[in-house]
């Protein structure tokens, strides 16, 4: 059950405050009865009308995008650079990124118009795992990997324990895979920089259980209903 004004706002009828006004003015009915402030509804079950017109509940949209390098993770860029929205185009819903990837980072980005799920997936309490492949300059020692595993002191405090393993080393560069559950600004780059290994390439390959699969840079797909349910279960 959701509050009627929230339902109306999500459906794009009006802001929450304006929706409250409509309810107070007696312009909203639920299943044929005039609603009052405090009325709750079941979207997809109750029939809500504003001034006699049926209001369709907002459809929730969930996408994963393979964000390429050189694209900003915002809805609009003041500098006019390409944004993740340009890649998605018009999908009939206003989606927002769940967290962000740096301009130079590529990989898996989840986007949705489900504000509640976005809030929870990015809340530190739920410790959602994010996995990255990282190309660094140099060859980290086992001791360095251990520091990543234990936690490092950055300007904004200690990092939580992380998982890391060497994928491929050689010629002064190394590919590593690491999994963190925090989402601090430029965290992966800052962790490696702190140990003296500049990050040359950064790719997010996993968000919770979601992987890039066959997506190519610039591609996106809608999540399946099962995937959405699984994500919701992670933050219940
Ligand atoms: N960590 C970073 O440093 N950059 C990203 O884009 C994501 C995680």
Short mmCIF file of C-alpha atoms and ligand atoms in Angstrom, two decimals:
data_model
loop_
_atom_site.label_atom_id
_atom_site.label_comp_id
_atom_site.label_asym_id
_atom_site.label_seq_id
_atom_site.Cartn_x
_atom_site.Cartn_y
_atom_site.Cartn_z
CA UNK A 1 0.00 0.00 0.00
CA UNK A 2 1.29 3.48 -0.82
CA UNK A 3 0.04 6.89 0.13
CA UNK A 4 -2.23 8.31 -2.52
CA UNK A 5 -0.18 11.50 -2.97
CA UNK A 6 2.96 9.40 -3.51
CA UNK A 7 1.14 7.24 -6.07
CA UNK A 8 -0.08 10.35 -7.91
CA UNK A 9 3.36 11.96 -7.89
CA UNK A 10 5.04 8.78 -9.19
CA UNK A 11 2.43 8.57 -11.95
CA UNK A 12 3.42 12.07 -13.03
CA UNK A 13 0.09 13.71 -12.17
CA UNK A 14 1.61 16.41 -9.98
CA UNK A 15 4.18 17.01 -7.28
CA UNK A 16 3.41 15.38 -3.96
CA UNK A 17 2.29 18.71 -2.50
CA UNK A 18 0.05 19.50 -5.48
CA UNK A 19 -1.36 15.98 -5.28
CA UNK A 20 -2.27 16.58 -1.63
CA UNK A 21 -4.10 19.71 -2.72
CA UNK A 22 -6.06 17.76 -5.34
CA UNK A 23 -7.01 15.21 -2.67
CA UNK A 24 -8.08 17.96 -0.24
CA UNK A 25 -10.14 19.59 -2.96
CA UNK A 26 -12.02 16.31 -3.36
CA UNK A 27 -10.87 15.82 -6.96
CA UNK A 28 -9.50 12.31 -6.42
CA UNK A 29 -11.48 9.08 -6.13
CA UNK A 30 -10.34 5.57 -5.29
CA UNK A 31 -12.63 2.80 -6.50
CA UNK A 32 -15.39 5.35 -6.95
CA UNK A 33 -15.13 6.88 -3.48
CA UNK A 34 -13.85 10.33 -2.79
CA UNK A 35 -10.37 10.06 -1.24
CA UNK A 36 -9.11 11.95 1.77
CA UNK A 37 -5.60 12.80 2.93
CA UNK A 38 -4.22 9.62 4.42
CA UNK A 39 -5.90 7.31 1.92
CA UNK A 40 -3.60 4.51 0.78
CA UNK A 41 -3.83 2.57 -2.45
CA UNK A 42 -2.60 -0.63 -4.03
CA UNK A 43 -1.13 0.26 -7.43
CA UNK A 44 -2.32 -2.10 -10.20
CA UNK A 45 -5.35 -3.00 -8.06
CA UNK A 46 -7.22 0.10 -7.02
CA UNK A 47 -8.76 2.39 -9.60
CA UNK A 48 -7.64 5.93 -9.01
CA UNK A 49 -9.22 8.83 -10.85
CA UNK A 50 -8.39 12.53 -10.86
CA UNK A 51 -11.30 14.69 -12.00
CA UNK A 52 -12.87 11.58 -13.47
CA UNK A 53 -9.80 10.45 -15.44
CA UNK A 54 -8.10 7.15 -14.62
CA UNK A 55 -4.48 7.45 -13.48
CA UNK A 56 -2.20 4.62 -14.63
CA UNK A 57 0.47 3.62 -12.10
CA UNK A 58 4.04 4.37 -13.12
CA UNK A 59 5.78 1.42 -14.68
CA UNK A 60 9.09 0.70 -13.05
CA UNK A 61 12.01 0.35 -15.44
CA UNK A 62 15.32 -1.35 -14.64
CA UNK A 63 18.23 -1.40 -17.08
CA UNK A 64 21.86 -2.36 -17.14
CA UNK A 65 24.10 -0.41 -19.45
CA UNK A 66 27.65 -1.22 -20.51
CA UNK A 67 28.97 2.29 -20.02
CA UNK A 68 31.90 2.97 -22.34
CA UNK A 69 34.88 5.10 -21.31
CA UNK A 70 34.51 8.80 -22.11
CA UNK A 71 30.86 9.07 -21.09
CA UNK A 72 29.53 10.88 -18.00
CA UNK A 73 27.21 9.22 -15.51
CA UNK A 74 24.79 12.13 -15.17
CA UNK A 75 21.55 13.03 -16.83
CA UNK A 76 22.99 16.26 -18.24
CA UNK A 77 26.54 17.53 -18.57
CA UNK A 78 27.23 21.28 -18.37
CA UNK A 79 30.34 20.71 -20.53
CA UNK A 80 28.27 19.06 -23.24
CA UNK A 81 30.00 15.68 -23.05
CA UNK A 82 28.18 12.51 -23.99
CA UNK A 83 26.06 11.18 -21.11
CA UNK A 84 24.70 7.74 -20.30
CA UNK A 85 21.25 9.14 -21.17
CA UNK A 86 22.41 9.85 -24.73
CA UNK A 87 23.23 6.14 -25.03
CA UNK A 88 19.84 5.02 -23.77
CA UNK A 89 17.72 7.46 -25.73
CA UNK A 90 13.99 7.74 -25.19
CA UNK A 91 12.70 4.71 -23.33
CA UNK A 92 9.49 6.34 -22.14
CA UNK A 93 10.65 6.69 -18.53
CA UNK A 94 12.97 8.97 -16.62
CA UNK A 95 15.64 6.68 -15.18
CA UNK A 96 18.56 7.61 -12.95
CA UNK A 97 21.90 5.86 -12.47
CA UNK A 98 22.34 3.79 -9.32
CA UNK A 99 25.65 5.20 -8.10
CA UNK A 100 28.16 6.36 -10.67
CA UNK A 101 31.17 5.38 -12.71
CA UNK A 102 33.93 7.88 -13.48
CA UNK A 103 34.23 9.40 -16.95
CA UNK A 104 37.20 7.09 -17.67
CA UNK A 105 35.65 3.98 -16.13
CA UNK A 106 33.72 1.52 -18.26
CA UNK A 107 31.38 -1.26 -17.30
CA UNK A 108 28.15 -2.18 -15.66
CA UNK A 109 25.80 0.61 -14.66
CA UNK A 110 22.32 0.01 -13.32
CA UNK A 111 19.64 2.61 -14.10
CA UNK A 112 16.08 2.81 -12.84
CA UNK A 113 13.16 5.08 -11.96
CA UNK A 114 12.67 3.09 -8.73
CA UNK A 115 13.89 5.66 -6.21
CA UNK A 116 13.33 3.40 -3.24
CA UNK A 117 15.49 0.60 -4.66
CA UNK A 118 18.17 3.11 -5.74
CA UNK A 119 18.34 4.49 -2.21
CA UNK A 120 18.75 1.05 -0.69
CA UNK A 121 21.25 -0.31 -3.23
CA UNK A 122 23.52 2.68 -2.64
CA UNK A 123 23.09 2.71 1.16
CA UNK A 124 26.26 1.44 2.92
CA UNK A 125 24.13 -0.66 5.28
CA UNK A 126 23.32 -3.18 2.55
CA UNK A 127 26.94 -3.73 1.48
CA UNK A 128 26.22 -4.47 -2.16
CA UNK A 129 29.28 -6.01 -3.84
CA UNK A 130 30.76 -4.35 -6.90
CA UNK A 131 33.48 -6.17 -8.84
CA UNK A 132 36.09 -4.44 -10.98
CA UNK A 133 38.86 -5.45 -13.31
CA UNK A 134 41.73 -3.05 -12.83
CA UNK A 135 44.82 -2.53 -14.94
CA UNK A 136 47.54 -0.88 -12.88
CA UNK A 137 51.01 0.33 -13.69
CA UNK A 138 53.56 -1.83 -11.89
CA UNK A 139 53.42 -5.18 -10.20
CA UNK A 140 51.70 -5.16 -6.80
CA UNK A 141 53.31 -7.41 -4.22
CA UNK A 142 51.44 -9.95 -2.12
CA UNK A 143 51.85 -7.47 0.74
CA UNK A 144 50.05 -4.80 -1.28
CA UNK A 145 47.19 -7.18 -2.02
CA UNK A 146 46.99 -7.95 1.67
CA UNK A 147 46.65 -4.21 2.46
CA UNK A 148 43.75 -4.00 0.02
CA UNK A 149 42.18 -7.03 1.69
CA UNK A 150 42.60 -5.61 5.20
CA UNK A 151 41.68 -1.99 4.46
CA UNK A 152 43.65 1.15 3.60
CA UNK A 153 43.63 4.59 5.15
CA UNK A 154 42.41 7.15 2.57
CA UNK A 155 41.68 10.87 3.17
CA UNK A 156 38.09 9.96 4.01
CA UNK A 157 38.91 7.12 6.39
CA UNK A 158 39.70 3.41 6.33
CA UNK A 159 38.32 1.32 3.51
CA UNK A 160 36.38 -1.80 4.41
CA UNK A 161 38.05 -5.16 3.77
CA UNK A 162 37.98 -6.00 0.06
CA UNK A 163 38.65 -9.06 -2.07
CA UNK A 164 41.45 -8.90 -4.61
CA UNK A 165 43.39 -11.28 -6.80
CA UNK A 166 45.97 -10.99 -9.54
CA UNK A 167 44.57 -11.93 -12.97
CA UNK A 168 47.60 -11.32 -15.15
CA UNK A 169 50.96 -9.68 -14.61
CA UNK A 170 53.81 -8.72 -16.88
CA UNK A 171 55.68 -5.93 -18.71
CA UNK A 172 55.25 -3.43 -15.90
CA UNK A 173 51.45 -3.68 -15.89
CA UNK A 174 49.06 -5.92 -13.97
CA UNK A 175 45.40 -6.85 -14.33
CA UNK A 176 43.65 -7.45 -11.03
CA UNK A 177 40.14 -8.27 -9.99
CA UNK A 178 38.73 -6.69 -6.87
CA UNK A 179 35.40 -6.59 -5.10
CA UNK A 180 34.35 -3.81 -2.77
CA UNK A 181 31.01 -3.07 -1.19
CA UNK A 182 31.55 0.61 -0.53
CA UNK A 183 30.85 3.29 -3.10
CA UNK A 184 33.09 6.20 -2.24
CA UNK A 185 34.10 8.69 -4.88
CA UNK A 186 36.92 7.31 -7.09
CA UNK A 187 37.57 4.71 -4.43
CA UNK A 188 39.29 2.05 -6.54
CA UNK A 189 41.60 4.57 -8.20
CA UNK A 190 42.46 6.12 -4.85
CA UNK A 191 43.20 2.75 -3.24
CA UNK A 192 45.71 1.78 -5.91
CA UNK A 193 47.21 5.27 -6.04
CA UNK A 194 47.75 5.10 -2.30
CA UNK A 195 49.88 1.96 -2.80
CA UNK A 196 51.79 3.62 -5.65
CA UNK A 197 50.10 1.93 -8.62
CA UNK A 198 48.29 4.34 -10.94
CA UNK A 199 45.14 2.84 -12.49
CA UNK A 200 45.40 2.67 -16.28
CA UNK A 201 42.07 1.00 -16.98
CA UNK A 202 39.04 0.34 -14.82
CA UNK A 203 36.06 -1.81 -15.74
CA UNK A 204 33.13 -2.76 -13.51
CA UNK A 205 32.13 -6.30 -14.38
CA UNK A 206 29.59 -7.04 -11.67
CA UNK A 207 27.01 -5.29 -9.54
CA UNK A 208 25.61 -7.66 -6.89
CA UNK A 209 24.83 -10.79 -8.97
CA UNK A 210 24.41 -8.88 -12.25
CA UNK A 211 27.15 -9.29 -14.87
CA UNK A 212 27.83 -7.68 -18.23
CA UNK A 213 27.16 -10.96 -20.02
CA UNK A 214 27.14 -10.36 -23.75
CA UNK A 215 26.68 -6.61 -23.59
CA UNK A 216 29.17 -4.58 -25.60
CA UNK A 217 30.21 -1.02 -24.69
CA UNK A 218 27.21 1.25 -25.33
CA UNK A 219 24.65 -1.61 -25.18
CA UNK A 220 21.92 -1.89 -22.60
CA UNK A 221 19.17 -4.33 -21.69
CA UNK A 222 16.13 -4.43 -19.41
CA UNK A 223 16.41 -6.64 -16.34
CA UNK A 224 14.15 -9.67 -16.18
CA UNK A 225 11.43 -9.82 -13.57
CA UNK A 226 13.42 -12.48 -11.71
CA UNK A 227 16.50 -10.25 -11.61
CA UNK A 228 14.45 -7.35 -10.23
CA UNK A 229 12.95 -9.58 -7.53
CA UNK A 230 16.40 -10.84 -6.62
CA UNK A 231 17.73 -7.29 -6.30
CA UNK A 232 14.79 -6.32 -4.12
CA UNK A 233 15.38 -9.36 -1.92
CA UNK A 234 18.99 -8.25 -1.32
CA UNK A 235 17.86 -5.06 0.41
CA UNK A 236 14.77 -6.25 2.23
N1 LIG B 1 36.04 3.35 -8.24
C1 LIG B 1 36.65 4.31 -8.98
O1 LIG B 1 37.73 4.77 -8.64
N2 LIG B 1 36.03 4.72 -10.09
C2 LIG B 1 34.83 4.22 -10.51
O2 LIG B 1 34.33 4.65 -11.54
C3 LIG B 1 34.23 3.24 -9.73
C4 LIG B 1 34.86 2.82 -8.59
#
